[in-house]
Amino acid sequence: HFRETGFESCILHAQTGSGKTLAYLLPVTEYLWQRESSSVSSKAMVLTPTRELATQVANIATKLAPPDTVLHVTHPQNLHKSSARLFIGSAKAIHQSLYGNKDFPAPPTPKPAAMEILKHTRFLILDEVDRLLLSRQKQQRHEKPAAIVTAAVTRLTLGKSTMIAASATAGRHVRRELARCMGLTPKECPAVLQMSETATTT
């Protein structure tokens, strides 16, 4: 489906264990390594709510992609030093790699390099987007890491990046928060795709 629609942003509604990881990894890796003709290498990021899920996704991605092109971000690190084109990690680890936090006098990835990575992010996948963007607290004091990265990618790519938000739930609150992070109105939120619509084409 992603190939047929020109890689439009979407919310992939899929139950746990239904194969959603392959549903987004197969077309993304195919594009990055078989159809990329630009002199500037496109990047892709997969943000997850936990390190455990990031490990599962990274294990699958390394089987699909050429050697040394997938970086499993297990802790804050300089992403620019890697030759990887697909970064996979918890939203917290990737956010801290790009922006740092109170424990780092400076971000692990130098700011100019971090901006370049974000600028050339062709695909941003938010796995379990409800957990990444929605807070259990009624009043959230700070933006969640995934929201900050999503907003930055949207801004720096001028809205040309493809957002794939995968989740077992795709309710109104999820759609509204995703649209906000992308700088869209709720009505402009990416369409919801049921797993049954994508499974046979990926």
CSV table of N, CA, C and O in Angstrom, one decimal, residues 2-4 6-7 27-38 42 85:
chain,number,residue,atom,x,y,z
A,2,PHE,N,2.0,1.3,0.8
A,2,PHE,CA,2.8,2.4,0.8
A,2,PHE,C,3.4,2.7,-0.6
A,2,PHE,O,3.5,3.9,-1.0
A,3,ARG,N,3.8,1.7,-1.3
A,3,ARG,CA,4.3,1.9,-2.6
A,3,ARG,C,3.2,2.4,-3.6
A,3,ARG,O,3.5,3.3,-4.4
A,4,GLU,N,2.0,1.9,-3.5
A,4,GLU,CA,1.0,2.3,-4.4
A,4,GLU,C,0.5,3.8,-4.1
A,4,GLU,O,0.1,4.5,-5.0
A,6,GLY,N,2.5,6.2,-3.0
A,6,GLY,CA,3.6,7.2,-3.0
A,6,GLY,C,4.2,7.4,-1.7
A,6,GLY,O,4.7,8.5,-1.4
A,7,PHE,N,4.1,6.5,-0.8
A,7,PHE,CA,4.6,6.6,0.6
A,7,PHE,C,4.0,7.8,1.3
A,7,PHE,O,4.7,8.7,1.8
A,27,PRO,N,8.7,-2.0,3.1
A,27,PRO,CA,8.7,-0.9,2.0
A,27,PRO,C,9.7,0.2,2.3
A,27,PRO,O,10.3,0.7,1.4
A,28,VAL,N,10.0,0.5,3.6
A,28,VAL,CA,11.0,1.5,3.9
A,28,VAL,C,12.4,1.1,3.5
A,28,VAL,O,13.1,1.8,2.9
A,29,THR,N,12.8,-0.1,3.9
A,29,THR,CA,14.1,-0.6,3.5
A,29,THR,C,14.2,-0.8,2.0
A,29,THR,O,15.3,-0.5,1.5
A,30,GLU,N,13.2,-1.2,1.4
A,30,GLU,CA,13.2,-1.3,-0.1
A,30,GLU,C,13.5,0.1,-0.7
A,30,GLU,O,14.3,0.2,-1.6
A,31,TYR,N,12.8,1.1,-0.2
A,31,TYR,CA,13.0,2.4,-0.8
A,31,TYR,C,14.4,2.9,-0.5
A,31,TYR,O,15.1,3.4,-1.4
A,32,LEU,N,14.9,2.8,0.7
A,32,LEU,CA,16.2,3.4,1.1
A,32,LEU,C,17.3,2.7,0.3
A,32,LEU,O,18.3,3.4,0.0
A,33,TRP,N,17.3,1.4,0.1
A,33,TRP,CA,18.4,0.8,-0.5
A,33,TRP,C,18.3,0.3,-2.0
A,33,TRP,O,19.3,0.0,-2.6
A,34,GLN,N,17.1,0.4,-2.5
A,34,GLN,CA,16.9,-0.1,-3.9
A,34,GLN,C,16.4,1.0,-4.8
A,34,GLN,O,16.7,1.0,-6.0
A,35,ARG,N,15.8,2.0,-4.2
A,35,ARG,CA,15.2,3.1,-5.1
A,35,ARG,C,15.7,4.5,-4.8
A,35,ARG,O,15.2,5.4,-5.4
A,36,GLU,N,16.7,4.6,-4.0
A,36,GLU,CA,17.2,5.9,-3.6
A,36,GLU,C,18.3,6.3,-4.7
A,36,GLU,O,19.3,5.6,-4.9
A,37,SER,N,18.0,7.4,-5.4
A,37,SER,CA,19.0,7.9,-6.4
A,37,SER,C,19.6,9.2,-6.1
A,37,SER,O,20.5,9.7,-6.8
A,38,SER,N,19.2,9.8,-5.0
A,38,SER,CA,19.7,11.1,-4.6
A,38,SER,C,21.2,11.0,-4.2
A,38,SER,O,21.6,10.0,-3.6
A,42,SER,N,19.2,9.4,2.1
A,42,SER,CA,18.0,9.6,2.9
A,42,SER,C,18.2,8.7,4.2
A,42,SER,O,18.8,7.7,4.2
A,85,ARG,N,21.8,4.3,7.9
A,85,ARG,CA,20.8,5.0,7.3
A,85,ARG,C,19.4,4.8,8.0
A,85,ARG,O,18.5,5.5,7.7
